[in-house]
Amino acid sequence: HAKAVTLVVDGKISQRTVHAVDVASALETLGVKPKDGARLSMALDDRLGRSGNSLVVSNPKSVTLKVDGLTKKFKTATPTVASLLRQANVTVGKLDEVKPGLGSYLKAGQNLRVVRIEKVTKTMTLNVDHEVTFTNDGSMFKGDTEVVREGRDGSDRAEVELILADGKIREQRVISRSSIRKPITEVQKRGTKS
């Protein structure tokens, strides 16, 4: 009987059909020769069912992992990103980003990255720019201006949520804001005489 097999070899996925009875003869039929130290999802003497067979072959491969400011190189036969992170004792937080995703199959020479995401709320003082208004003055020449009242910037106290990616600000959002000091509008006279 023909048996459907989902074959994954070092991250490459294909749908195949074989007439083999067990895993070893299926691999031989498919021309797949696991290297020394390879990991298989089924034992070589496991019998194949008529359908739903998923066969993962993960040969030893070199991959690079960037995490917490360090770049580590691994030679591993582990099949997925998640299993490599477990092997490397890397804990992934709820907000952390893993590239490619945790369920992805590892490919030879692949670069993996864990980006630590942190949400932080801070109280900050924000500058509030002052406005400038002009009044026309016929006794002054065009292009001349005179400050009638000095303007001054104000300031607000704000609760700001920061999203940090590996310690660098990726996003910031003001949650609440209140005035500490109102800005003072500057008033200038502008000449209109030709």
Short mmCIF file of C-alpha atoms in Angstrom, two decimals:
data_model
loop_
_atom_site.label_atom_id
_atom_site.label_comp_id
_atom_site.label_asym_id
_atom_site.label_seq_id
_atom_site.Cartn_x
_atom_site.Cartn_y
_atom_site.Cartn_z
CA HIS A 1 0.00 0.00 0.00
CA ALA A 2 1.12 3.56 -0.74
CA LYS A 3 1.75 5.60 2.39
CA ALA A 4 1.72 9.40 2.60
CA VAL A 5 4.76 10.81 4.40
CA THR A 6 5.48 14.40 5.40
CA LEU A 7 9.25 14.46 5.21
CA VAL A 8 11.32 17.18 6.88
CA VAL A 9 15.06 17.05 6.25
CA ASP A 10 17.05 19.86 7.89
CA GLY A 11 14.12 22.25 7.69
CA LYS A 12 13.05 21.39 4.11
CA ILE A 13 9.47 20.06 4.09
CA SER A 14 8.02 17.86 1.35
CA GLN A 15 5.00 15.60 0.89
CA ARG A 16 6.03 12.16 -0.41
CA THR A 17 4.47 8.76 -1.06
CA VAL A 18 6.27 5.48 -0.34
CA HIS A 19 5.47 1.78 -0.40
CA ALA A 20 7.97 0.98 2.35
CA VAL A 21 6.94 -0.82 5.55
CA ASP A 22 9.35 0.81 8.02
CA VAL A 23 11.26 4.08 8.48
CA ALA A 24 14.64 2.66 7.38
CA SER A 25 13.33 1.39 4.03
CA ALA A 26 11.27 4.61 3.52
CA LEU A 27 14.43 6.73 3.96
CA GLU A 28 16.31 4.48 1.55
CA THR A 29 13.49 4.77 -1.04
CA LEU A 30 13.47 8.57 -0.62
CA GLY A 31 17.27 8.77 -0.96
CA VAL A 32 17.72 10.26 2.50
CA LYS A 33 20.90 9.19 4.33
CA PRO A 34 20.99 10.51 7.91
CA LYS A 35 24.51 11.61 8.89
CA ASP A 36 26.29 10.41 12.05
CA GLY A 37 24.67 12.03 15.07
CA ALA A 38 21.43 12.85 13.22
CA ARG A 39 18.18 12.98 15.16
CA LEU A 40 15.11 11.18 13.78
CA SER A 41 11.53 11.71 14.92
CA MET A 42 10.88 7.94 14.57
CA ALA A 43 13.12 4.94 15.14
CA LEU A 44 14.51 3.25 12.01
CA ASP A 45 12.56 0.04 12.76
CA ASP A 46 9.24 1.88 13.42
CA ARG A 47 6.47 0.77 11.05
CA LEU A 48 4.78 3.38 8.87
CA GLY A 49 1.01 3.82 9.11
CA ARG A 50 -1.17 4.23 6.01
CA SER A 51 -1.42 7.98 6.60
CA GLY A 52 -0.35 10.73 9.00
CA ASN A 53 3.33 9.78 8.89
CA SER A 54 5.59 12.68 9.77
CA LEU A 55 9.28 11.94 9.53
CA VAL A 56 11.80 14.53 10.68
CA VAL A 57 15.51 14.03 9.96
CA SER A 58 17.79 16.59 11.58
CA ASN A 59 21.47 16.21 10.70
CA PRO A 60 24.15 17.95 12.81
CA LYS A 61 24.45 21.53 11.59
CA SER A 62 26.07 24.82 12.57
CA VAL A 63 23.79 27.66 13.63
CA THR A 64 24.40 31.04 15.27
CA LEU A 65 22.33 32.38 18.16
CA LYS A 66 22.31 36.04 19.23
CA VAL A 67 20.87 36.56 22.70
CA ASP A 68 21.53 38.93 25.62
CA GLY A 69 24.33 40.74 23.77
CA LEU A 70 26.22 37.51 23.03
CA THR A 71 26.67 35.60 19.79
CA LYS A 72 27.01 31.86 20.32
CA LYS A 73 27.76 29.23 17.68
CA PHE A 74 26.28 25.74 17.99
CA LYS A 75 26.80 22.46 16.19
CA THR A 76 23.52 20.67 16.83
CA ALA A 77 21.22 17.97 15.50
CA THR A 78 18.24 19.36 17.40
CA PRO A 79 15.41 19.92 14.89
CA THR A 80 13.66 23.13 16.02
CA VAL A 81 14.43 26.63 17.30
CA ALA A 82 12.60 25.83 20.57
CA SER A 83 14.69 22.70 21.19
CA LEU A 84 17.93 24.61 20.46
CA LEU A 85 16.97 27.32 22.99
CA ARG A 86 16.27 24.59 25.59
CA GLN A 87 19.64 22.99 24.81
CA ALA A 88 21.33 26.41 25.21
CA ASN A 89 19.47 27.07 28.52
CA VAL A 90 17.89 30.22 27.08
CA THR A 91 14.60 31.15 28.74
CA VAL A 92 12.21 33.09 26.53
CA GLY A 93 9.95 35.60 28.29
CA LYS A 94 6.29 36.15 27.36
CA LEU A 95 7.01 39.34 25.40
CA ASP A 96 10.37 38.27 23.90
CA GLU A 97 10.65 37.87 20.13
CA VAL A 98 12.32 34.82 18.62
CA LYS A 99 13.42 35.02 14.99
CA PRO A 100 12.59 32.76 13.28
CA GLY A 101 9.66 31.50 15.43
CA LEU A 102 10.01 28.86 18.15
CA GLY A 103 8.34 26.15 16.03
CA SER A 104 10.59 26.74 13.01
CA TYR A 105 12.90 23.96 11.85
CA LEU A 106 16.62 24.71 11.99
CA LYS A 107 18.53 25.02 8.74
CA ALA A 108 22.31 24.76 8.33
CA GLY A 109 24.11 28.09 8.72
CA GLN A 110 21.01 29.80 10.10
CA ASN A 111 21.19 32.94 12.27
CA LEU A 112 18.74 32.94 15.17
CA ARG A 113 17.94 35.85 17.41
CA VAL A 114 16.16 36.36 20.72
CA VAL A 115 15.11 39.97 21.28
CA ARG A 116 14.31 40.76 24.91
CA ILE A 117 11.15 42.87 25.08
CA GLU A 118 10.39 44.79 28.23
CA LYS A 119 7.54 47.16 29.13
CA VAL A 120 8.53 49.92 31.55
CA THR A 121 6.47 52.82 32.91
CA LYS A 122 8.36 55.99 33.80
CA THR A 123 7.44 59.43 35.01
CA MET A 124 9.07 62.03 32.80
CA THR A 125 9.05 65.80 32.50
CA LEU A 126 8.17 66.86 28.98
CA ASN A 127 8.89 70.27 27.46
CA VAL A 128 5.89 72.24 26.16
CA ASP A 129 6.89 74.78 23.48
CA HIS A 130 5.55 78.31 23.84
CA GLU A 131 3.73 80.06 21.04
CA VAL A 132 4.65 83.37 19.42
CA THR A 133 2.00 85.91 18.41
CA PHE A 134 2.60 89.03 16.33
CA THR A 135 0.96 92.46 16.32
CA ASN A 136 1.48 94.78 13.38
CA ASP A 137 3.12 98.15 14.13
CA GLY A 138 3.00 100.94 11.51
CA SER A 139 5.74 102.94 13.26
CA MET A 140 8.35 100.18 12.64
CA PHE A 141 9.90 99.25 9.29
CA LYS A 142 9.00 95.97 7.50
CA GLY A 143 11.33 93.15 8.59
CA ASP A 144 11.92 94.71 12.03
CA THR A 145 10.51 92.98 15.10
CA GLU A 146 10.52 93.81 18.77
CA VAL A 147 9.73 91.48 21.68
CA VAL A 148 6.96 93.01 23.79
CA ARG A 149 6.73 90.06 26.19
CA GLU A 150 9.28 87.21 26.48
CA GLY A 151 7.85 83.77 25.95
CA ARG A 152 8.72 80.82 28.12
CA ASP A 153 8.35 77.07 27.55
CA GLY A 154 6.17 75.18 29.96
CA SER A 155 6.51 71.66 31.25
CA ASP A 156 4.24 68.67 31.80
CA ARG A 157 4.64 65.64 34.03
CA ALA A 158 3.83 62.50 32.06
CA GLU A 159 3.48 58.80 32.76
CA VAL A 160 5.13 57.18 29.75
CA GLU A 161 5.08 53.50 28.80
CA LEU A 162 8.30 52.46 27.08
CA ILE A 163 8.67 49.31 25.00
CA LEU A 164 12.33 48.29 25.12
CA ALA A 165 13.87 45.87 22.62
CA ASP A 166 17.21 44.60 23.96
CA GLY A 167 17.33 47.69 26.20
CA LYS A 168 16.76 50.24 23.42
CA ILE A 169 13.53 52.24 23.16
CA ARG A 170 11.42 50.86 20.31
CA GLU A 171 8.17 52.61 21.16
CA GLN A 172 6.90 55.09 23.71
CA ARG A 173 3.37 56.09 24.54
CA VAL A 174 2.09 58.76 26.92
CA ILE A 175 -0.41 57.19 29.35
CA SER A 176 -1.28 60.33 31.30
CA ARG A 177 -0.11 63.93 31.31
CA SER A 178 -0.59 66.91 33.61
CA SER A 179 0.75 70.47 33.49
CA ILE A 180 3.45 71.52 35.96
CA ARG A 181 4.05 74.94 34.40
CA LYS A 182 1.98 76.50 31.64
CA PRO A 183 3.89 77.98 28.69
CA ILE A 184 3.84 81.77 28.32
CA THR A 185 3.08 83.06 24.84
CA GLU A 186 5.66 85.43 23.45
CA VAL A 187 4.31 88.65 21.96
CA GLN A 188 6.25 90.46 19.21
CA LYS A 189 5.61 93.67 17.30
CA ARG A 190 6.20 93.40 13.56
CA GLY A 191 6.93 96.47 11.45
CA THR A 192 4.67 97.28 8.47
CA LYS A 193 6.17 100.64 7.35
CA SER A 194 7.80 100.60 3.90
#
